[in-house]
Structure formats: structure tokens, C-alpha cells
Tab-separated table of C-alpha atoms in Angstrom:
chain	number	residue	atom	x	y	z
X	8	MET	CA	118.162	140.846	92.235
X	9	THR	CA	117.919	140.490	95.999
X	10	PRO	CA	116.458	137.132	97.052
X	11	ARG	CA	113.138	137.497	98.859
X	12	GLU	CA	112.577	136.169	102.325
X	13	ASN	CA	110.629	132.947	102.966
X	14	ILE	CA	111.167	131.408	99.521
X	15	ALA	CA	113.517	128.445	99.519
X	16	PRO	CA	116.311	128.692	96.939
X	17	PHE	CA	116.950	126.080	94.300
X	18	ARG	CA	119.481	123.505	95.428
X	19	SER	CA	119.210	120.881	92.689
X	20	PHE	CA	119.794	121.792	89.045
X	21	ILE	CA	118.796	119.169	86.470
X	22	LEU	CA	120.699	119.625	83.221
X	23	LYS	CA	119.275	117.889	80.149
X	24	VAL	CA	122.648	117.206	78.578
X	25	ALA	CA	121.170	114.890	75.921
X	26	ASN	CA	117.786	114.945	74.226
X	27	ARG	CA	117.871	111.578	72.517
X	28	CYS	CA	117.901	108.021	73.871
X	29	ASN	CA	119.241	104.688	72.662
X	30	ILE	CA	116.272	102.746	74.063
X	31	ASP	CA	112.536	103.334	73.706
X	32	CYS	CA	110.715	103.012	77.040
X	33	ASP	CA	107.007	103.140	76.274
X	34	TYR	CA	106.224	105.103	79.467
X	35	CYS	CA	108.907	107.777	78.893
X	36	TYR	CA	107.558	111.267	79.611
X	37	VAL	CA	110.236	112.862	77.375
X	38	PHE	CA	109.740	110.939	74.130
X	39	ASN	CA	106.417	109.102	74.438
X	40	SER	CA	104.052	111.639	75.970
X	41	VAL	CA	101.749	114.381	74.702
X	42	ASP	CA	104.546	116.986	74.768
X	43	GLN	CA	106.973	116.370	71.906
X	44	ALA	CA	109.284	119.327	72.597
X	45	TRP	CA	112.332	117.083	72.266
X	46	ARG	CA	111.900	117.079	68.488
X	47	HIS	CA	112.846	120.769	68.383
X	48	LEU	CA	115.647	120.704	70.960
X	49	PRO	CA	119.377	120.129	70.348
X	50	ALA	CA	120.413	116.487	70.607
X	51	ARG	CA	122.982	117.479	73.216
X	52	MET	CA	123.733	120.501	75.365
X	53	SER	CA	126.446	122.839	74.083
X	54	VAL	CA	129.374	124.023	76.153
X	55	ALA	CA	127.994	127.577	75.858
X	56	VAL	CA	124.739	126.504	77.537
X	57	ALA	CA	126.673	124.645	80.262
X	58	GLN	CA	128.797	127.743	80.871
X	59	ALA	CA	125.716	129.947	81.193
X	60	ALA	CA	124.021	127.416	83.478
X	61	GLY	CA	127.153	127.200	85.627
X	62	ARG	CA	127.270	130.987	85.990
X	63	ARG	CA	123.587	131.101	86.944
X	64	ILE	CA	124.044	128.305	89.483
X	65	GLY	CA	127.076	130.117	90.895
X	66	GLU	CA	125.289	133.443	91.292
X	67	HIS	CA	122.260	131.718	92.854
X	68	ALA	CA	124.483	129.906	95.356
X	69	ALA	CA	126.266	133.158	96.217
X	70	ALA	CA	123.012	135.110	96.583
X	71	HIS	CA	121.595	132.567	99.031
X	72	GLY	CA	124.762	131.604	100.848
X	73	LEU	CA	124.575	127.984	99.733
X	74	ARG	CA	127.509	125.813	100.723
X	75	ASP	CA	126.691	123.090	98.233
X	76	VAL	CA	124.494	122.397	95.215
X	77	HIS	CA	123.416	119.275	93.335
X	78	VAL	CA	123.833	119.139	89.578
X	79	VAL	CA	121.986	116.219	87.978
X	80	LEU	CA	122.990	115.170	84.455
X	81	HIS	CA	119.876	113.897	82.753
X	82	GLY	CA	118.303	113.223	79.376
X	83	GLY	CA	117.270	111.379	77.312
X	84	GLU	CA	120.298	109.215	77.803
X	85	PRO	CA	123.130	111.457	79.062
X	86	LEU	CA	125.890	109.063	77.950
X	87	LEU	CA	124.977	109.831	74.325
X	88	THR	CA	126.958	113.049	74.768
X	89	GLY	CA	130.219	111.035	74.628
X	90	PRO	CA	132.960	111.185	77.312
X	91	ARG	CA	134.946	114.066	75.776
X	92	HIS	CA	131.942	116.359	75.417
X	93	MET	CA	130.677	115.374	78.869
X	94	ALA	CA	134.064	116.351	80.331
X	95	ASP	CA	133.716	119.763	78.657
X	96	LEU	CA	130.220	120.196	80.104
X	97	LEU	CA	131.334	119.234	83.601
X	98	SER	CA	134.291	121.622	83.422
X	99	ALA	CA	132.063	124.441	82.174
X	100	VAL	CA	129.576	124.023	85.018
X	101	ARG	CA	132.292	123.709	87.646
X	102	ALA	CA	134.000	126.884	86.386
X	103	GLY	CA	130.859	128.925	87.022
X	104	VAL	CA	130.413	127.945	90.664
X	105	PRO	CA	132.441	129.752	93.374
X	106	ALA	CA	135.300	127.766	94.881
X	107	GLY	CA	133.656	127.708	98.318
X	108	VAL	CA	130.521	125.956	97.022
X	109	ALA	CA	130.691	122.159	96.748
X	110	ILE	CA	129.125	120.638	93.636
X	111	HIS	CA	127.601	117.185	93.960
X	112	PHE	CA	127.370	115.800	90.438
X	113	GLU	CA	124.838	113.036	89.827
X	114	LEU	CA	123.925	111.235	86.605
X	115	GLN	CA	120.889	109.112	85.745
X	116	THR	CA	121.398	106.558	82.957
X	117	ASN	CA	119.866	103.411	81.523
X	118	GLY	CA	123.294	101.825	82.072
X	119	THR	CA	123.628	100.255	78.625
X	120	LEU	CA	126.518	102.468	77.506
X	121	LEU	CA	128.617	102.395	80.674
X	122	THR	CA	132.316	101.568	80.141
X	123	ASN	CA	135.503	101.896	82.165
X	124	PRO	CA	136.468	105.154	80.375
X	125	TRP	CA	133.143	106.599	81.495
X	126	LEU	CA	133.824	105.518	85.070
X	127	ASP	CA	137.302	107.044	84.891
X	128	LEU	CA	135.684	110.343	83.915
X	129	PHE	CA	133.194	110.063	86.767
X	130	GLU	CA	136.075	109.429	89.171
X	131	GLN	CA	137.767	112.611	87.975
X	132	TYR	CA	134.669	114.791	88.469
X	133	GLU	CA	133.198	112.855	91.415
X	134	VAL	CA	129.983	112.005	89.572
X	135	VAL	CA	127.746	109.419	91.237
X	136	VAL	CA	125.599	107.313	88.931
X	137	GLY	CA	122.056	106.001	89.204
X	138	VAL	CA	120.753	103.350	86.811
X	139	SER	CA	117.184	102.713	85.687
X	140	LEU	CA	116.108	99.060	85.799
X	141	ASP	CA	112.564	97.812	86.370
X	142	GLY	CA	113.471	94.365	87.730
X	143	PRO	CA	114.530	90.981	86.334
X	144	PRO	CA	114.948	90.831	82.536
X	145	ALA	CA	111.359	89.743	81.823
X	146	ALA	CA	109.994	92.513	84.064
X	147	ASN	CA	112.382	95.140	82.719
X	148	ASP	CA	111.606	94.289	79.101
X	149	ARG	CA	107.875	94.822	79.468
X	150	HIS	CA	108.514	98.499	78.802
X	151	ARG	CA	112.261	99.103	78.322
X	152	LEU	CA	113.086	97.790	74.843
X	153	THR	CA	115.462	99.134	72.206
X	154	HIS	CA	114.232	101.013	69.145
X	155	THR	CA	114.279	97.690	67.294
X	156	SER	CA	112.105	96.056	70.020
X	157	ARG	CA	114.968	94.033	71.481
X	158	SER	CA	115.781	93.485	75.133
X	159	SER	CA	117.815	96.161	76.884
X	160	ALA	CA	118.192	94.142	80.092
X	161	ALA	CA	121.503	92.371	79.416
X	162	SER	CA	123.283	95.621	78.494
X	163	ALA	CA	121.851	97.413	81.524
X	164	ILE	CA	122.889	94.587	83.870
X	165	ARG	CA	126.386	94.583	82.394
X	166	GLY	CA	126.580	98.318	83.094
X	167	ILE	CA	125.397	97.868	86.683
X	168	GLU	CA	127.946	95.132	87.335
X	169	LEU	CA	130.675	97.397	85.958
X	170	LEU	CA	129.482	100.221	88.201
X	171	ARG	CA	129.532	97.884	91.205
X	172	SER	CA	133.293	97.540	90.714
X	173	ARG	CA	133.495	101.154	91.931
X	174	PRO	CA	130.831	101.193	94.635
X	175	HIS	CA	131.595	104.776	95.689
X	176	LEU	CA	130.209	105.880	92.297
X	177	PHE	CA	127.023	103.781	92.575
X	178	ALA	CA	124.131	106.056	93.588
X	179	GLY	CA	121.376	103.462	93.292
X	180	LEU	CA	118.649	101.970	91.109
X	181	LEU	CA	115.406	103.479	89.834
X	182	ALA	CA	112.410	101.303	88.909
X	183	VAL	CA	108.951	102.167	87.607
X	184	VAL	CA	106.137	100.208	89.241
X	185	ASP	CA	104.316	97.768	86.943
X	186	LEU	CA	101.368	95.865	88.406
X	187	ALA	CA	102.163	92.941	86.091
X	188	ASN	CA	105.418	92.341	87.958
X	189	ASP	CA	105.690	90.678	91.362
X	190	PRO	CA	106.737	93.394	93.850
X	191	VAL	CA	108.790	91.134	96.117
X	192	GLU	CA	110.588	89.559	93.173
X	193	VAL	CA	111.379	92.995	91.748
X	194	HIS	CA	112.584	94.352	95.093
X	195	ASP	CA	114.750	91.345	95.881
X	196	TYR	CA	116.258	91.280	92.394
X	197	LEU	CA	117.206	94.958	92.579
X	198	ALA	CA	118.533	94.460	96.118
X	199	SER	CA	120.831	91.682	94.848
X	200	PHE	CA	122.969	94.361	93.127
X	201	GLU	CA	123.620	95.910	96.573
X	202	PRO	CA	122.627	99.459	95.632
X	203	PRO	CA	122.695	102.069	98.400
X	204	VAL	CA	119.216	103.226	97.320
X	205	ILE	CA	116.292	101.758	95.418
X	206	ASP	CA	113.866	104.376	94.139
X	207	PHE	CA	110.413	103.309	92.943
X	208	GLY	CA	108.396	105.647	90.746
X	209	LEU	CA	104.700	105.432	89.924
X	210	PRO	CA	103.796	105.515	86.213
X	211	HIS	CA	102.777	108.986	85.127
X	212	GLY	CA	99.065	109.483	84.701
X	213	THR	CA	96.430	112.203	84.999
X	214	HIS	CA	92.681	112.269	85.584
X	215	ASP	CA	92.293	112.607	81.813
X	216	GLU	CA	94.659	109.692	81.120
X	217	PRO	CA	94.725	107.591	84.325
X	218	PRO	CA	97.309	104.869	84.937
X	219	HIS	CA	96.478	101.273	84.074
X	220	ARG	CA	94.646	99.288	86.736
X	221	ASP	CA	93.326	95.761	86.659
X	222	ASP	CA	90.549	96.716	89.096
X	223	PRO	CA	89.917	100.465	89.582
X	224	ARG	CA	88.076	99.752	92.854
X	225	VAL	CA	91.266	98.456	94.504
X	226	PRO	CA	94.349	100.529	95.544
X	227	GLU	CA	96.582	98.222	93.515
X	228	TYR	CA	99.655	100.471	93.489
X	229	GLY	CA	99.386	100.988	97.241
X	230	LEU	CA	99.140	97.237	97.770
X	231	TRP	CA	102.143	96.696	95.467
X	232	MET	CA	104.330	99.157	97.371
X	233	SER	CA	103.104	97.802	100.717
X	234	ARG	CA	104.480	94.405	99.737
X	235	VAL	CA	107.781	96.071	98.838
X	236	TYR	CA	107.772	97.734	102.267
X	237	ASP	CA	107.262	94.396	104.015
X	238	ALA	CA	110.008	92.721	101.982
X	239	TRP	CA	112.404	95.590	102.668
X	240	LEU	CA	111.661	95.769	106.383
X	241	THR	CA	111.600	92.100	107.297
X	242	ARG	CA	114.980	91.071	105.860
X	243	PRO	CA	117.785	92.002	108.293
X	244	GLU	CA	120.387	91.566	105.548
X	245	ASN	CA	118.999	94.553	103.630
X	246	ARG	CA	121.306	97.555	103.870
X	247	HIS	CA	119.767	99.732	101.167
X	248	SER	CA	117.172	102.437	101.570
X	249	VAL	CA	113.942	102.594	99.566
X	250	ARG	CA	113.501	106.295	99.012
X	251	MET	CA	109.712	106.525	98.794
X	252	LEU	CA	109.242	104.359	101.866
X	253	GLU	CA	111.933	106.098	103.905
X	254	ASP	CA	110.314	109.421	103.099
X	255	ILE	CA	106.924	108.183	104.251
X	256	VAL	CA	108.439	106.969	107.525
X	257	GLY	CA	110.216	110.300	107.973
X	258	LEU	CA	107.160	112.414	107.141
X	259	ILE	CA	104.970	110.378	109.506
X	260	SER	CA	107.558	111.145	112.191
X	261	GLY	CA	107.595	114.863	111.412
X	262	VAL	CA	110.844	114.863	109.433
X	263	ARG	CA	111.035	116.714	106.134
X	264	GLY	CA	111.210	114.412	103.106
X	265	SER	CA	113.643	114.349	100.215
X	266	VAL	CA	111.444	113.597	97.188
X	267	GLU	CA	109.199	116.055	95.401
X	268	SER	CA	106.316	113.601	95.109
X	269	LEU	CA	105.543	113.520	98.860
X	270	GLY	CA	105.076	116.025	101.676
X	271	LEU	CA	104.346	119.754	101.651
X	272	ALA	CA	107.877	121.151	101.662
X	273	PRO	CA	108.492	123.390	98.630
X	274	PRO	CA	110.559	121.628	95.987
X	275	THR	CA	114.038	122.995	95.394
X	276	SER	CA	114.851	121.621	91.931
X	277	ILE	CA	114.783	123.287	88.506
X	278	VAL	CA	115.468	121.991	84.992
X	279	VAL	CA	117.712	123.432	82.275
X	280	GLU	CA	117.030	122.062	78.803
X	281	SER	CA	119.682	121.292	76.184
X	282	ASP	CA	119.142	124.685	74.521
X	283	GLY	CA	119.334	126.598	77.818
X	284	THR	CA	115.601	127.082	78.335
X	285	ILE	CA	114.396	126.650	81.898
X	286	GLU	CA	111.407	124.539	82.890
X	287	GLY	CA	109.814	123.616	86.164
X	288	VAL	CA	108.806	119.997	86.674
X	289	ASP	CA	109.868	118.285	83.442
X	290	THR	CA	107.510	115.379	84.169
X	291	LEU	CA	104.656	117.816	83.437
X	292	ARG	CA	105.308	116.898	79.806
X	293	SER	CA	103.063	113.929	80.543
X	294	VAL	CA	100.199	116.369	81.242
X	295	GLU	CA	99.858	118.560	78.152
X	296	GLU	CA	101.923	120.374	75.559
X	297	GLY	CA	103.950	123.194	77.137
X	298	ALA	CA	102.896	122.480	80.736
X	299	SER	CA	106.506	122.551	81.969
X	300	TRP	CA	107.733	125.557	79.979
X	301	LEU	CA	108.328	128.926	81.617
X	302	GLY	CA	109.467	131.086	78.681
X	303	LEU	CA	112.835	131.744	80.379
X	304	ASP	CA	116.427	130.725	79.722
X	305	VAL	CA	119.844	130.808	81.385
X	306	PHE	CA	121.108	133.469	78.983
X	307	GLY	CA	118.418	136.002	79.852
X	308	GLN	CA	117.239	135.256	83.395
X	309	SER	CA	118.746	134.404	86.757
X	310	PHE	CA	117.400	131.615	88.935
X	311	ASN	CA	116.322	134.298	91.426
X	312	GLU	CA	113.940	135.558	88.748
X	313	VAL	CA	112.794	132.058	87.880
X	314	ILE	CA	111.959	131.256	91.481
X	315	HIS	CA	109.010	133.702	91.441
X	316	HIS	CA	107.499	132.526	88.162
X	317	PRO	CA	103.693	132.114	88.436
X	318	LYS	CA	103.854	128.585	87.005
X	319	LEU	CA	105.902	127.470	90.020
X	320	LEU	CA	103.227	128.533	92.508
X	321	HIS	CA	101.614	125.072	92.215
X	322	ARG	CA	104.843	123.662	93.635
X	323	ARG	CA	105.372	126.256	96.355
X	324	GLY	CA	101.899	127.063	97.663
X	325	GLY	CA	101.592	124.246	100.179
X	326	LYS	CA	98.073	123.267	101.214
X	327	ALA	CA	96.543	126.368	99.634
X	328	THR	CA	97.040	124.996	96.112
X	329	LEU	CA	95.484	121.587	96.857
X	330	ALA	CA	91.957	120.308	96.316
X	331	GLY	CA	89.584	120.915	99.216
X	332	GLN	CA	89.415	117.263	100.237
X	333	CYS	CA	93.229	117.158	100.331
X	334	GLN	CA	93.448	120.246	102.541
X	335	SER	CA	91.228	118.593	105.158
X	336	CYS	CA	92.764	115.116	104.909
X	337	PRO	CA	94.665	113.904	108.008
X	338	LEU	CA	97.365	112.429	105.764
X	339	VAL	CA	98.131	115.602	103.803
X	340	GLU	CA	101.376	116.321	105.672
X	341	VAL	CA	102.699	112.989	104.382
X	342	CYS	CA	101.288	112.638	100.875
X	343	GLY	CA	101.320	116.380	100.140
X	344	GLY	CA	98.393	115.886	97.807
X	345	GLY	CA	100.501	113.613	95.614
X	346	TYR	CA	102.923	114.435	92.810
X	347	LEU	CA	101.911	117.529	90.817
X	348	PRO	CA	101.502	115.849	87.381
X	349	HIS	CA	99.284	113.177	88.914
X	350	ARG	CA	96.763	115.795	90.114
X	351	PHE	CA	95.953	117.230	86.704
X	352	SER	CA	92.624	117.297	84.871
X	353	THR	CA	91.503	119.508	82.009
X	354	ASP	CA	88.462	120.646	84.002
X	355	HIS	CA	90.155	121.596	87.297
X	356	GLY	CA	93.859	121.967	86.517
X	357	TYR	CA	95.925	120.784	89.478
X	358	ARG	CA	93.191	121.191	92.110
X	359	ASN	CA	92.406	117.498	92.219
X	360	PRO	CA	93.472	114.685	94.514
X	361	SER	CA	96.203	112.558	92.982
X	362	VAL	CA	95.143	109.755	90.646
X	363	TYR	CA	97.026	107.680	93.238
X	364	CYS	CA	95.099	109.088	96.225
X	365	ALA	CA	93.687	105.726	97.377
X	366	ASP	CA	97.051	104.048	96.785
X	367	LEU	CA	98.935	106.628	98.844
X	368	GLU	CA	96.388	106.382	101.647
X	369	HIS	CA	96.695	102.586	101.732
X	370	LEU	CA	100.499	102.693	101.725
X	371	ILE	CA	100.780	105.418	104.368
X	372	ARG	CA	98.356	103.641	106.689
X	373	HIS	CA	100.199	100.359	106.111
X	374	VAL	CA	103.451	102.024	107.169
X	375	GLN	CA	101.737	103.645	110.150
X	376	GLY	CA	100.458	100.271	111.292
X	377	SER	CA	103.907	98.754	110.953
X	378	LEU	CA	105.487	101.524	112.987
X	379	ARG	CA	102.934	101.064	115.772
X	380	GLN	CA	103.598	97.329	115.783
X	381	HIS	CA	107.260	98.129	116.398
X	382	GLY	CA	106.418	100.552	119.209
X	383	TRP	CA	107.062	103.738	117.231
X	384	ALA	CA	104.253	106.237	117.805
X	385	PRO	CA	103.930	108.541	114.771
X	386	HIS	CA	103.951	112.280	115.516
X	387	THR	CA	101.813	113.295	112.534
X	388	ALA	CA	99.206	111.985	110.142
X	389	THR	CA	97.355	109.979	112.745
X	390	PRO	CA	93.967	108.565	111.742
X	391	PRO	CA	90.970	110.787	112.559
């Protein structure tokens, strides 16, 4: 199939190599949301699925002249595959991609199972590793406990310290925002591990099931992230980036962002499940049963066919798919209407402002004000 003009190809391929987890995060969109598809999926991806995915990635790269692709190993907890099986999966994917196309392997883990043999494997295949940690032990353990309700913090910290011994493999830390935690304390604690990147994610919520707030009249999540921004910016010793905040700065300045939850650029990622089925935004599992499923798989369809699936139009339609008030908002080029799952309601589908609309507005304007204070005049998203 000949790729059509004006549609960006996929560049990031998220492989769900494991569909089980050794801890039980209460906010997990895979295991603790309305969509329970994991119960019917293989516990780990087979080599046959990895081979098919590798071939599809290879043909997509060749069709679009891509020089490199990102392959993200995800779960569940991907380390539950075991090192030997993971090596087979990595080899199978690599074999399907043409020699002239660079593969950037990434892996997202809770860190509790990291060992030196795992790091040796990641050295061999040049896999960089991100670890999920929500802050100091007390903060982390608000939501990230084991299946027996015990702390996971000590094991995760041990894994991070082991990863720090090979800093070239350390991709960064991912934390979910919790209003009960102090934002500066969380930021500074995560920064103490010297990650190259700290990525903060907002808890998944919809208009039907909104995120927790202590006072719904106040943009509490925007205030929380604004305090992170101030802590990050005002300490000259900080060398890490904070992905959400860097993207906001870039988008205000007219630079295309890197995360799917901000801006209007069409996303370029796609998910392959452990059985080879293909889904769009896997976080849509937090919305309703089957919201992320496309009815396609790597054995029967190419990614060039997937790219035109009607269910992906919400991700690729730009302003036209947004709620009316978002289309006319002066900040839309930065917030992009918010992350797709956070726009959903049963009554209006995805044509709603984000449940974090007020929070995003507060944070963006806070960053704008900071940039003006430092003499940097934003090129876009100026106040009306």
C-alpha cells in the first residue's frame, strides 16, 4: 500500500511484551480500569508476535523512508518476561527492520526486578530504561503497593541505584501527580537520583469519572505543577529536563512538542498488544471497554493500513476534532485540547475540554509569566 501524502507515519511502536505486573498500582489503566482486556491476553508476547511486529515496523520504515524508529517495551511489567525471552523478542524485532534503519529501544519498568544480568542484556541491545516512582517512599506507597499491600519503594529505589551505575542506560523517571504529596519534595527527591528526564503524568480521569480534587473550584493540578516548574527553574544545579514543562516552553515558543498530551501535532505512536492486536492510545482503557481497540493485528494488517483507521481520527484531526470552546481558545496551540482520554464523556464523546482544562490554563499562563520575567517573549499562545 502506497503511503498517502500529508499523514505523518508512525515512529514509535509500543510493544506490550508482558500483560501482568508484580505490583498493584491502584491508578493503573491496564489492570485497574473499566477495560479488563488484560484478562484475555497472553501473559507475555510470543516470539512469533515480535517477529511479525518487527516485519511490520520494517516495512513501515521502508515505505516512509524513516532513518530511525523507537521501539518501547511496555506492560504490565516488562521484566516479567525474563531475560532470555526478552533477548529473543529483541532479536526478533531487530531482524525485521532494515539494516539502514536505527532502532532506539526503550523500556519502562517499575524497577523492582532490575538486576545486573538485565543491565548486561540492555547493554547488548542498547536499551535505555525508564523507571516509575512517584516520590519518596511515603508518597510512592500511597498508590504503588504490592499485591499483598506491602511497600514497593525499597525495591524500586534499589533498582534505580543499580541503573545509575550505568548512567548511559538511564532514560529517566516517571511520576504520577498526587495532590496529597508536596510537589517540591517530590521533584527534589526524584532529582536526587540525577535522572536525565523527569516525566510527570496526570491521573487518568474523564468527565464521567473525574480525577480527585480537594476543591473542584481551584486548578489544584495546575498549581501543583506550577510549583514543580518553579523548583525546577530556580535551582541552577538542576541538569535534568521535566518533559511536560519543557514541552510547554517549546510550544509557547512555536516549537513542536514531544508528548502526545500537549500541542496539536499528530501523534506518531501505535501499540501492539501481547497477542499481536493493534490499538491506538492504550490509555483509552481508562475511558470505556474497547475504546482503544481497532480490530486489527500485525499478522493481517500493515501499519500503513492502520494509520487511516477511523478511530485514529480523534488523534490526527487537529483543531477540527476539539470542542468549540477549545477551537477558539488562545492557548489551544499549547494544550492541544488536553490528552485524548481526559476529554471523554458519554454524552459528547471526545468533543469536550479536558477535565484538566483549568489546570492546563493555569500552568501555561504561569510558564508564560515566567518567560516574560526572564525577557523571553512567547511567539504563540499570548493572552487575548
